[in-house]
Tab-separated table of C-alpha atoms in Angstrom:
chain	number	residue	atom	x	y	z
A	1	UNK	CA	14.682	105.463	58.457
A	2	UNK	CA	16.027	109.188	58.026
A	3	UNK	CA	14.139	111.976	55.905
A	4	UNK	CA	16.602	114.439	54.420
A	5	UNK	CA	15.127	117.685	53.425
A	6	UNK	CA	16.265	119.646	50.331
A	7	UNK	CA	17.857	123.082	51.679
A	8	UNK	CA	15.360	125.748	52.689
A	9	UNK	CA	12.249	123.106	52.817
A	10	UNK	CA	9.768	126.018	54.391
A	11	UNK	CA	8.426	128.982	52.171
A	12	UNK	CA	8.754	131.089	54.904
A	13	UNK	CA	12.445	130.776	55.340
A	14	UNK	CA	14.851	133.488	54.628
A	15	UNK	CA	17.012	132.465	51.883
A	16	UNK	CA	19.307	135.139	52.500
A	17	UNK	CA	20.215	133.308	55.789
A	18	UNK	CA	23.445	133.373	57.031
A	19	UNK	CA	22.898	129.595	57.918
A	20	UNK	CA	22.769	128.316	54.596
A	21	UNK	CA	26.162	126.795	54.727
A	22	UNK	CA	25.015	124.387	57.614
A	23	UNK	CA	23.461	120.839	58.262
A	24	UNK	CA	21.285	119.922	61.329
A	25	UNK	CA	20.769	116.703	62.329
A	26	UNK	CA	17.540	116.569	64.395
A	27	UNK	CA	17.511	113.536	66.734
A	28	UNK	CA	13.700	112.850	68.950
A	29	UNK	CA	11.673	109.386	68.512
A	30	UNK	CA	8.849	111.709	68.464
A	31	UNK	CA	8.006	112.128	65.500
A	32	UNK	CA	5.760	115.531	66.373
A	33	UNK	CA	8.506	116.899	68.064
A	34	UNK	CA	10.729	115.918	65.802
A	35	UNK	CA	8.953	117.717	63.274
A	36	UNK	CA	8.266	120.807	65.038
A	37	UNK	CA	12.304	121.093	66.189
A	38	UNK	CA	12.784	120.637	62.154
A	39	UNK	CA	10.666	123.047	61.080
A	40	UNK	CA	12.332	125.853	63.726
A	41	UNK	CA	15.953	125.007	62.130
A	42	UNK	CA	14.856	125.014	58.614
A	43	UNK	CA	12.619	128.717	59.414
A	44	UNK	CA	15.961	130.021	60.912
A	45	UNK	CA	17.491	129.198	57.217
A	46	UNK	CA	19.807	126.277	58.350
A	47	UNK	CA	20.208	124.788	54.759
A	48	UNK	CA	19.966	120.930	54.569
A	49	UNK	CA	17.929	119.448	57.797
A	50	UNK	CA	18.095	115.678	58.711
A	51	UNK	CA	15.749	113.980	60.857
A	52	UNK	CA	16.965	110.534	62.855
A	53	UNK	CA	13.984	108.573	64.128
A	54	UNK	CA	16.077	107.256	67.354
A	55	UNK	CA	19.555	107.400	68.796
A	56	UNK	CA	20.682	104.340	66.766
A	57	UNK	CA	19.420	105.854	63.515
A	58	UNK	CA	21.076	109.439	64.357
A	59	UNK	CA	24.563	107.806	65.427
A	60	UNK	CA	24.353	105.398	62.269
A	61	UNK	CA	23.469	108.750	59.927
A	62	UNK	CA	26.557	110.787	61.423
A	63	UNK	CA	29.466	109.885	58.886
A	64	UNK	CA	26.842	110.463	55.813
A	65	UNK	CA	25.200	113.211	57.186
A	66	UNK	CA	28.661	115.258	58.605
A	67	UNK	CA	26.268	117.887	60.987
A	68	UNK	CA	27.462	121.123	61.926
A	69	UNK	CA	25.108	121.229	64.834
A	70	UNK	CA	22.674	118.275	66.248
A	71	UNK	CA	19.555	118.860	68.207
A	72	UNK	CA	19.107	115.746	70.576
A	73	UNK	CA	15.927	114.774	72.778
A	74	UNK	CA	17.311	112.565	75.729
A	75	UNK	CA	14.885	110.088	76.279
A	76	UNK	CA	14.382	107.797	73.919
A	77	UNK	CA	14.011	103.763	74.018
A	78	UNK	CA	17.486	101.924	73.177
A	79	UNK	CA	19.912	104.294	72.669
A	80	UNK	CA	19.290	107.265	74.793
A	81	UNK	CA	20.396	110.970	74.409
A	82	UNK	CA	23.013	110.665	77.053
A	83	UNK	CA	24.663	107.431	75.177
A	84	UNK	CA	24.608	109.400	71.664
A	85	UNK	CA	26.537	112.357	73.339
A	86	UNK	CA	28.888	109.955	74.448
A	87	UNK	CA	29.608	108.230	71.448
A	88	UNK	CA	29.087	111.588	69.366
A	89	UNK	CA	31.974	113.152	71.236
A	90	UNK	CA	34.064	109.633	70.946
A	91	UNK	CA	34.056	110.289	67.404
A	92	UNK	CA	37.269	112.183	66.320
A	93	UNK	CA	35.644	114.139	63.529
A	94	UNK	CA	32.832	115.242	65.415
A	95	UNK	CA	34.816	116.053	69.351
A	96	UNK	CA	33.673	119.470	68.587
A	97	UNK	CA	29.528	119.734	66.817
A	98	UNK	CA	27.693	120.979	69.081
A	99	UNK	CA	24.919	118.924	70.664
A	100	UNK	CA	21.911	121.123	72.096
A	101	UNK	CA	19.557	118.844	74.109
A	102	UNK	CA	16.083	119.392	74.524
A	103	UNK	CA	14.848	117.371	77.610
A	104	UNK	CA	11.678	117.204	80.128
A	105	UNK	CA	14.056	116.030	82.868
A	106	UNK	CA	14.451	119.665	85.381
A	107	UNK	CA	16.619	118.770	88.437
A	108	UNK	CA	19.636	120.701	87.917
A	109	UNK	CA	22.010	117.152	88.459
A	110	UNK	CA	20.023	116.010	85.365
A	111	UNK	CA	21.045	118.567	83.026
A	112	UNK	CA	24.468	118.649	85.435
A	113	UNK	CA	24.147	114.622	83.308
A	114	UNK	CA	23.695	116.033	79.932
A	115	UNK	CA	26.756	118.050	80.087
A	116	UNK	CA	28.976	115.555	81.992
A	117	UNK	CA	27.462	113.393	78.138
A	118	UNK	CA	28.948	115.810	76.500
A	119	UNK	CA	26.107	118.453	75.860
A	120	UNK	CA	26.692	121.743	74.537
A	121	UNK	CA	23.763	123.572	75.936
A	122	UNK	CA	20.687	122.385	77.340
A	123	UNK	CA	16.634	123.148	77.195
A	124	UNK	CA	13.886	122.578	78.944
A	125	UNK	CA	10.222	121.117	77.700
A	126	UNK	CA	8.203	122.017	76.320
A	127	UNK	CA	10.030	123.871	73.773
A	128	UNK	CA	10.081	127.662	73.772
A	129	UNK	CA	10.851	128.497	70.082
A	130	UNK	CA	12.375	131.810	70.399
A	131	UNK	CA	14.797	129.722	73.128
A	132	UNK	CA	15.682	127.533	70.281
A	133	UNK	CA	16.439	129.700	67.591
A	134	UNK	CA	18.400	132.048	70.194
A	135	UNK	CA	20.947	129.347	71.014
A	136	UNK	CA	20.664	128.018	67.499
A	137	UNK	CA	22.248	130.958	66.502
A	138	UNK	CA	24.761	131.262	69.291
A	139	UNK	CA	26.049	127.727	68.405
A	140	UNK	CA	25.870	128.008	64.624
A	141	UNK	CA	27.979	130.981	64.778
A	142	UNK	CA	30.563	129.538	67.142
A	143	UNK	CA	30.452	126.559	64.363
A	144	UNK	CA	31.120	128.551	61.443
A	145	UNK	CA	33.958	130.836	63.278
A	146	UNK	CA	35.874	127.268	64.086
A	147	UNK	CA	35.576	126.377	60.536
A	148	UNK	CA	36.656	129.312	59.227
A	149	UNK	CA	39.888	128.880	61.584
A	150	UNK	CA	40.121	125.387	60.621
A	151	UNK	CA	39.926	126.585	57.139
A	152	UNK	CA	42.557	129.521	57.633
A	153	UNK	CA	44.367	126.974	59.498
A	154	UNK	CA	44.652	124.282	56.603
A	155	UNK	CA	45.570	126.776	53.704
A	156	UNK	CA	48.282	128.343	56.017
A	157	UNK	CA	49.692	124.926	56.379
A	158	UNK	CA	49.933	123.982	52.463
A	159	UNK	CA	51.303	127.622	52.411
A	160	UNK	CA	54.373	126.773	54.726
A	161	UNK	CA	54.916	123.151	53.977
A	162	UNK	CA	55.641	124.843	50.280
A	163	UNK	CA	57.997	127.451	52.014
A	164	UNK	CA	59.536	124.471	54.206
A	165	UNK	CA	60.495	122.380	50.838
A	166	UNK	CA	61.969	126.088	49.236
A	167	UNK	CA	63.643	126.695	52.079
A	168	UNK	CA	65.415	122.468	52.594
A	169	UNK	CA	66.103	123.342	48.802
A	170	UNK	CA	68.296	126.047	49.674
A	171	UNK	CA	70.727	123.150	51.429
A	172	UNK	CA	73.788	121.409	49.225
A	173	UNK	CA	72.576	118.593	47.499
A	174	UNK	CA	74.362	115.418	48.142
A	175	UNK	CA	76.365	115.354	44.492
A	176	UNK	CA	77.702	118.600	45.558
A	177	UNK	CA	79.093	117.402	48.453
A	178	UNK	CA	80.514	113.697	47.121
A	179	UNK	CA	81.606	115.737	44.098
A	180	UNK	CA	83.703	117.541	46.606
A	181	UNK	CA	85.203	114.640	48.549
A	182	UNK	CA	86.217	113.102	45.389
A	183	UNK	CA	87.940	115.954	44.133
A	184	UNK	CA	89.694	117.054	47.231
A	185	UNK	CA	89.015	114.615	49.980
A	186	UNK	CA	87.440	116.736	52.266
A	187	UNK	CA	83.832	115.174	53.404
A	188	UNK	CA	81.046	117.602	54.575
A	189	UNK	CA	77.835	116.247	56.278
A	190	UNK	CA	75.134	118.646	57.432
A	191	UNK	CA	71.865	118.303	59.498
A	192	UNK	CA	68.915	121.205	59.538
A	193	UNK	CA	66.123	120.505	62.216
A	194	UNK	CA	63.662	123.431	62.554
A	195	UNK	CA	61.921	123.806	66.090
A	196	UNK	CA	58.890	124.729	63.983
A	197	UNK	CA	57.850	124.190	60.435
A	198	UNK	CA	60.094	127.510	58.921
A	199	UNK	CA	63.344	128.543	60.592
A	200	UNK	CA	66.529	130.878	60.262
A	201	UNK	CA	69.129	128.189	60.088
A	202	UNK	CA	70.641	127.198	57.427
A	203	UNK	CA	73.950	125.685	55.920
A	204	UNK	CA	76.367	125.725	52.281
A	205	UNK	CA	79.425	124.912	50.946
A	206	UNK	CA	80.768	126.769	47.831
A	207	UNK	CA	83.892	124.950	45.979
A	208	UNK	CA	86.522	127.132	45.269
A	209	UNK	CA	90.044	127.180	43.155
A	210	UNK	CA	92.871	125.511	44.563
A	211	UNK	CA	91.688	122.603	46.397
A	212	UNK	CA	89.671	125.078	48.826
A	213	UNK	CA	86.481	124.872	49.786
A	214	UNK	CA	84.232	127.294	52.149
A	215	UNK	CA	81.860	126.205	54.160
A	216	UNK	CA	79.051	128.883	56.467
A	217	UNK	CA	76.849	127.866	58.914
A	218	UNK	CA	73.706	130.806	59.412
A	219	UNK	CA	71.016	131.093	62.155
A	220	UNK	CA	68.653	134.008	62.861
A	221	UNK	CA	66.870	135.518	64.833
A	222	UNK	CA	63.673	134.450	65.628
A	223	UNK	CA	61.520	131.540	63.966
A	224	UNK	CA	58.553	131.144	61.453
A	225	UNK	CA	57.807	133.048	58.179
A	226	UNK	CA	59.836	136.451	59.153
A	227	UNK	CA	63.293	133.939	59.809
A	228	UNK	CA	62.598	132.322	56.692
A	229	UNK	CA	62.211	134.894	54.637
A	230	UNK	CA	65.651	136.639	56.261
A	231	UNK	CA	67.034	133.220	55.083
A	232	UNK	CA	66.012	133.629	51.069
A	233	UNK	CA	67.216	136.974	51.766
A	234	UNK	CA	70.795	136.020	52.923
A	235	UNK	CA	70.813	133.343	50.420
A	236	UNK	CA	70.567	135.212	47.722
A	237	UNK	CA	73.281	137.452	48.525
A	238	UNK	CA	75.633	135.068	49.695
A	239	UNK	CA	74.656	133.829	45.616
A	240	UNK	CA	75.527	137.748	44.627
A	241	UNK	CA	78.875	138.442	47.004
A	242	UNK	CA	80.758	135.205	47.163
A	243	UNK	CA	83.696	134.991	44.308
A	244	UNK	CA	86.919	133.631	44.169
A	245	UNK	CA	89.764	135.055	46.681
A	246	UNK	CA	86.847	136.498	48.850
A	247	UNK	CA	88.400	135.760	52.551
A	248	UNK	CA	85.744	134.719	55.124
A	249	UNK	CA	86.118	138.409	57.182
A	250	UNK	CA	85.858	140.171	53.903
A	251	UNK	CA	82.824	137.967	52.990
A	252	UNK	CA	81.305	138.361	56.281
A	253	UNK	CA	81.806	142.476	56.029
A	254	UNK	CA	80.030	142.611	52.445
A	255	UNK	CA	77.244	140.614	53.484
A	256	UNK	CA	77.128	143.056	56.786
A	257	UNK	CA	76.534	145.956	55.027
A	258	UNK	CA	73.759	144.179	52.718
A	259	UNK	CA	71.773	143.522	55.541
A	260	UNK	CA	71.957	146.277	57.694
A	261	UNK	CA	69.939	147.922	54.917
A	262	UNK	CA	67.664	144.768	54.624
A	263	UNK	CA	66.556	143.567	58.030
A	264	UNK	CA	64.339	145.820	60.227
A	265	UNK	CA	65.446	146.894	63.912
A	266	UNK	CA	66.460	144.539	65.780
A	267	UNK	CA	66.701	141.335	63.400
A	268	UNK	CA	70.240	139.867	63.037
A	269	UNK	CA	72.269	136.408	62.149
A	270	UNK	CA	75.165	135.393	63.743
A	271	UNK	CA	77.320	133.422	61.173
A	272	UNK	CA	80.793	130.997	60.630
A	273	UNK	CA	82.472	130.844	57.534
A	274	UNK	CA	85.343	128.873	56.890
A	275	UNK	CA	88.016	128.114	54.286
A	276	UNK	CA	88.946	124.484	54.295
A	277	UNK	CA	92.833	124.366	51.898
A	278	UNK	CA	92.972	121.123	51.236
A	279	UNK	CA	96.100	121.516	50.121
A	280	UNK	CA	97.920	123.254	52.681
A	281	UNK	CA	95.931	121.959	55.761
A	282	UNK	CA	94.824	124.858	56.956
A	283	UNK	CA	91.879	126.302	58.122
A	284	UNK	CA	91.072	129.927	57.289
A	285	UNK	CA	87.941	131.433	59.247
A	286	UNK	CA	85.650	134.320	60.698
A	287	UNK	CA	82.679	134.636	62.513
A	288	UNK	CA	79.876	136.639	63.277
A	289	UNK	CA	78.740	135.763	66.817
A	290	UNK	CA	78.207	132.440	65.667
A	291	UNK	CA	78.675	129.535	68.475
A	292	UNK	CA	82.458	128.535	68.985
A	293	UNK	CA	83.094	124.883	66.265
A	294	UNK	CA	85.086	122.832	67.988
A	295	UNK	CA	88.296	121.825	66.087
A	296	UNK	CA	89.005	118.466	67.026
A	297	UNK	CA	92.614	117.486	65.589
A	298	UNK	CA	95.566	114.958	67.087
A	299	UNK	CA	96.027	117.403	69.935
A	300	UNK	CA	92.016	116.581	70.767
A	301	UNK	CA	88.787	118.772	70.505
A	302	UNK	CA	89.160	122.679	71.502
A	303	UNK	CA	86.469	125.402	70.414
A	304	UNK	CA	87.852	127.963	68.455
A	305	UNK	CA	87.219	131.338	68.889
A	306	UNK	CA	84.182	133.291	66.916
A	307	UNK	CA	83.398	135.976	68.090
A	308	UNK	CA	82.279	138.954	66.293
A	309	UNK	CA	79.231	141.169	65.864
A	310	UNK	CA	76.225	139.708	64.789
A	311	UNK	CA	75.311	140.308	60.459
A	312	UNK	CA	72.523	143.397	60.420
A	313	UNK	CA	73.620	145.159	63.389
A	314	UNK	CA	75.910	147.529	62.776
A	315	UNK	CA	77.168	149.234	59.676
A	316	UNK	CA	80.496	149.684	60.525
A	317	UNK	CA	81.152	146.604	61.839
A	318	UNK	CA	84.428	144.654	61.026
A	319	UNK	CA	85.198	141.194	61.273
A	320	UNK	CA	88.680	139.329	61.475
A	321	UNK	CA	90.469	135.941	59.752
A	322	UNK	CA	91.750	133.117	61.878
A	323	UNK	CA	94.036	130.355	60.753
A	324	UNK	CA	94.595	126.970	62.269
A	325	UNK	CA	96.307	124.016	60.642
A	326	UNK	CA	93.604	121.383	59.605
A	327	UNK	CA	95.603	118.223	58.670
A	328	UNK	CA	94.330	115.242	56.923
A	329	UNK	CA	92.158	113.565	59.992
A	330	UNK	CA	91.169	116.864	61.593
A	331	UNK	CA	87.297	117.785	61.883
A	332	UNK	CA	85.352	120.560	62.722
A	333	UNK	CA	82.357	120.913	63.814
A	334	UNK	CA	79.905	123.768	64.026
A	335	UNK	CA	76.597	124.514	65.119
A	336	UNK	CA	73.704	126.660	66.616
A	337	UNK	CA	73.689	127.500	70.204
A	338	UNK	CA	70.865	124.659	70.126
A	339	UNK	CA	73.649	121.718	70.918
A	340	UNK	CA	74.190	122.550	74.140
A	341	UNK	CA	70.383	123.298	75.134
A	342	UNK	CA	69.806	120.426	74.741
A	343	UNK	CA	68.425	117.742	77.067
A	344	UNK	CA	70.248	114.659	77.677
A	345	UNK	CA	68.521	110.936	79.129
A	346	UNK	CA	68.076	112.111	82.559
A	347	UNK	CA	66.813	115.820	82.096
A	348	UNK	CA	69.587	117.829	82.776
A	349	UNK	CA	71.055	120.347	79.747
A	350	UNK	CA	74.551	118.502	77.932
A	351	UNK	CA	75.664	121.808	78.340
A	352	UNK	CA	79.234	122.591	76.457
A	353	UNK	CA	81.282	120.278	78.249
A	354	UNK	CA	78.826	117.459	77.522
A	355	UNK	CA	79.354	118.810	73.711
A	356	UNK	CA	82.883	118.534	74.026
A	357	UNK	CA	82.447	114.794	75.418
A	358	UNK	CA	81.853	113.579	72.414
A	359	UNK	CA	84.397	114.185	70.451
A	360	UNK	CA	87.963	111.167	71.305
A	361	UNK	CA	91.073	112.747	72.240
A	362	UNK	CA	92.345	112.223	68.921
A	363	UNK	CA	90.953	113.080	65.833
A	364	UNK	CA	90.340	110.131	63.523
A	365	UNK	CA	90.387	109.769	59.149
């Protein structure tokens, strides 16, 4: 059987402790030294102290009891203090409590044992109680700054899985895009993978008069919250700047100068935008530094030229249309720098070439 004391069971605790927060779990078939190792914890102001009468009783009491620290005598009949370590430290939830293990054993491989069990720390009998409530302290505090991290840790995570979802909402939705290949034909598919959970890539398509639609593929610099946040930036005035009979270089330039007052030293984006004339064939287009698409028509894949200076670098900067005829059949593809970093079957980069592999020699409905 298990006692559980209510928190601060001594009068002379201090119930101002620091410690209040935690739960011991006092392991010893002794029940004298048991009670003396209890009453140390609970006069240090640990809050809620649990005594096991054995190994079996303190491994059976771990998933109710959910210590923050346990204070372990080694031998004991049945289960002994190296075999709760063991299975202590086997149990995912509790890899990291630490286990301080008072034993009579002295050779140094013996306590060399305890922490090869999975000890934290290790003393000697009989107990010395300012020892005890030394590296009770030292351990409780180490405890409470890894749940404070774990804490931090677990609201920043709600905190960007919410920015993730605003950020995949700032995609075309798929109604846009069959809306669009019903009314002109033209289909668009698209495909966002962040390296980490927020990223500065991004992708649209605006419908415009005429049977035209344009199309802009975006990456920044850099990853997590600050590329994000550049990406709610840009997407808002892409929202603001982009109007009928806007050409992509004139889009690009407007968007230039927006930024370059935006973005602090030495952020940028390199961008592609494209006007797809459905009824023409043609492809109208500028970049800024953005990867060269490939344009894979009946004549077979090429990349097509975008260069230009990166968005937020320059105020003066100017950027400059290209056509090419896009017939029905034709496709284009464009991406991040990503598609060629990456690693094929057998380890080695697929590198541009390998890029270029996959596209037949002639372009297909």
């Amino acid at each position: 059987m298990s006692n559980l004391r209510s928190k601060h069971p001594d009068p002379h605790a201090d119930r101002r402790s620091p410690w209040g927060w935690a739960t011991a779990l006092v392991v010893d078939d002794d029940p004298i030294s048991r009670a003396i190792i209890a009453r140390l914890v609970a006069q240090l102001g640990v809050g809620t102290v649990v005594e096991a009468v054995d190994g079996l009783d303190g491994v059976g009491r771990l998933e109710a009891v959910r210590p923050d620290i346990v204070i372990l005598d080694v031998m004991m009949p049945g289960l002994d203090g190296f075999e709760v370590c063991r299975r202590i430290r086997a149990h995912a939830d509790f890899a990291d409590v630490p286990i301080l293990v008072q034993t009579g054993l002295t050779a140094a491989d013996e306590h060399l044992e305890c922490f090869r069990a999975g000890a934290s720390d290790v003393v000697s009998k009989p107990i010395r109680p300012p020892e005890v409530l030394a590296r009770l302290k030292v351990h409780l505090e180490n405890r409470r700054m890894i749940r404070d991290l774990r804490d931090a840790h677990s609201r920043m995570a709600t905190e960007l899985e919410g920015a993730r979802k605003m950020q995949a909402a700032l995609l075309p939705r798929l109604h846009l895009l069959d809306d669009i290949r019903d009314r002109t034909g033209l289909g668009i598919e698209g495909l966002v993978v962040p390296s980490s959970e927020l990223g500065g890539d991004f992708w649209g398509v605006i419908p415009l008069d005429d049977g035209q639609v344009m199309f802009y593929t975006v990456d920044f610099s850099g990853h997590g919250v600050t590329a994000a946040l550049n990406t709610f930036r840009l997407h808002t005035l892409i929202g603001e700047t982009a109007t009928g009979g806007l050409e992509p270089a004139r889009f690009l330039g407007q968007l230039n100068q927006a930024l370059v007052g935006l973005l602090p030293r030495g952020q940028f984006a390199t961008m592609f935008c494209a006007i797809v004339d459905t009824r023409h064939d043609r492809l109208l287009w500028s970049s800024a530094g953005a990867p060269p698409p490939i344009l894979a028509t009946a004549g077979g894949p090429r990349f097509i030229d975008s260069s230009g200076v990166p968005l937020g670098l320059r105020a003066n900067s100017t950027y400059t249309n290209r056509i090419a005829p896009f017939p029905s059949g034709a496709r284009l593809f464009a991406s991040r720098d990503a598609r060629s970093e990456a690693v094929a079957g057998a380890g080695d980069r697929v590198g541009e070439s390998g890029v270029m592999a996959l596209f037949p020699s002639t372009a297909e409905a």
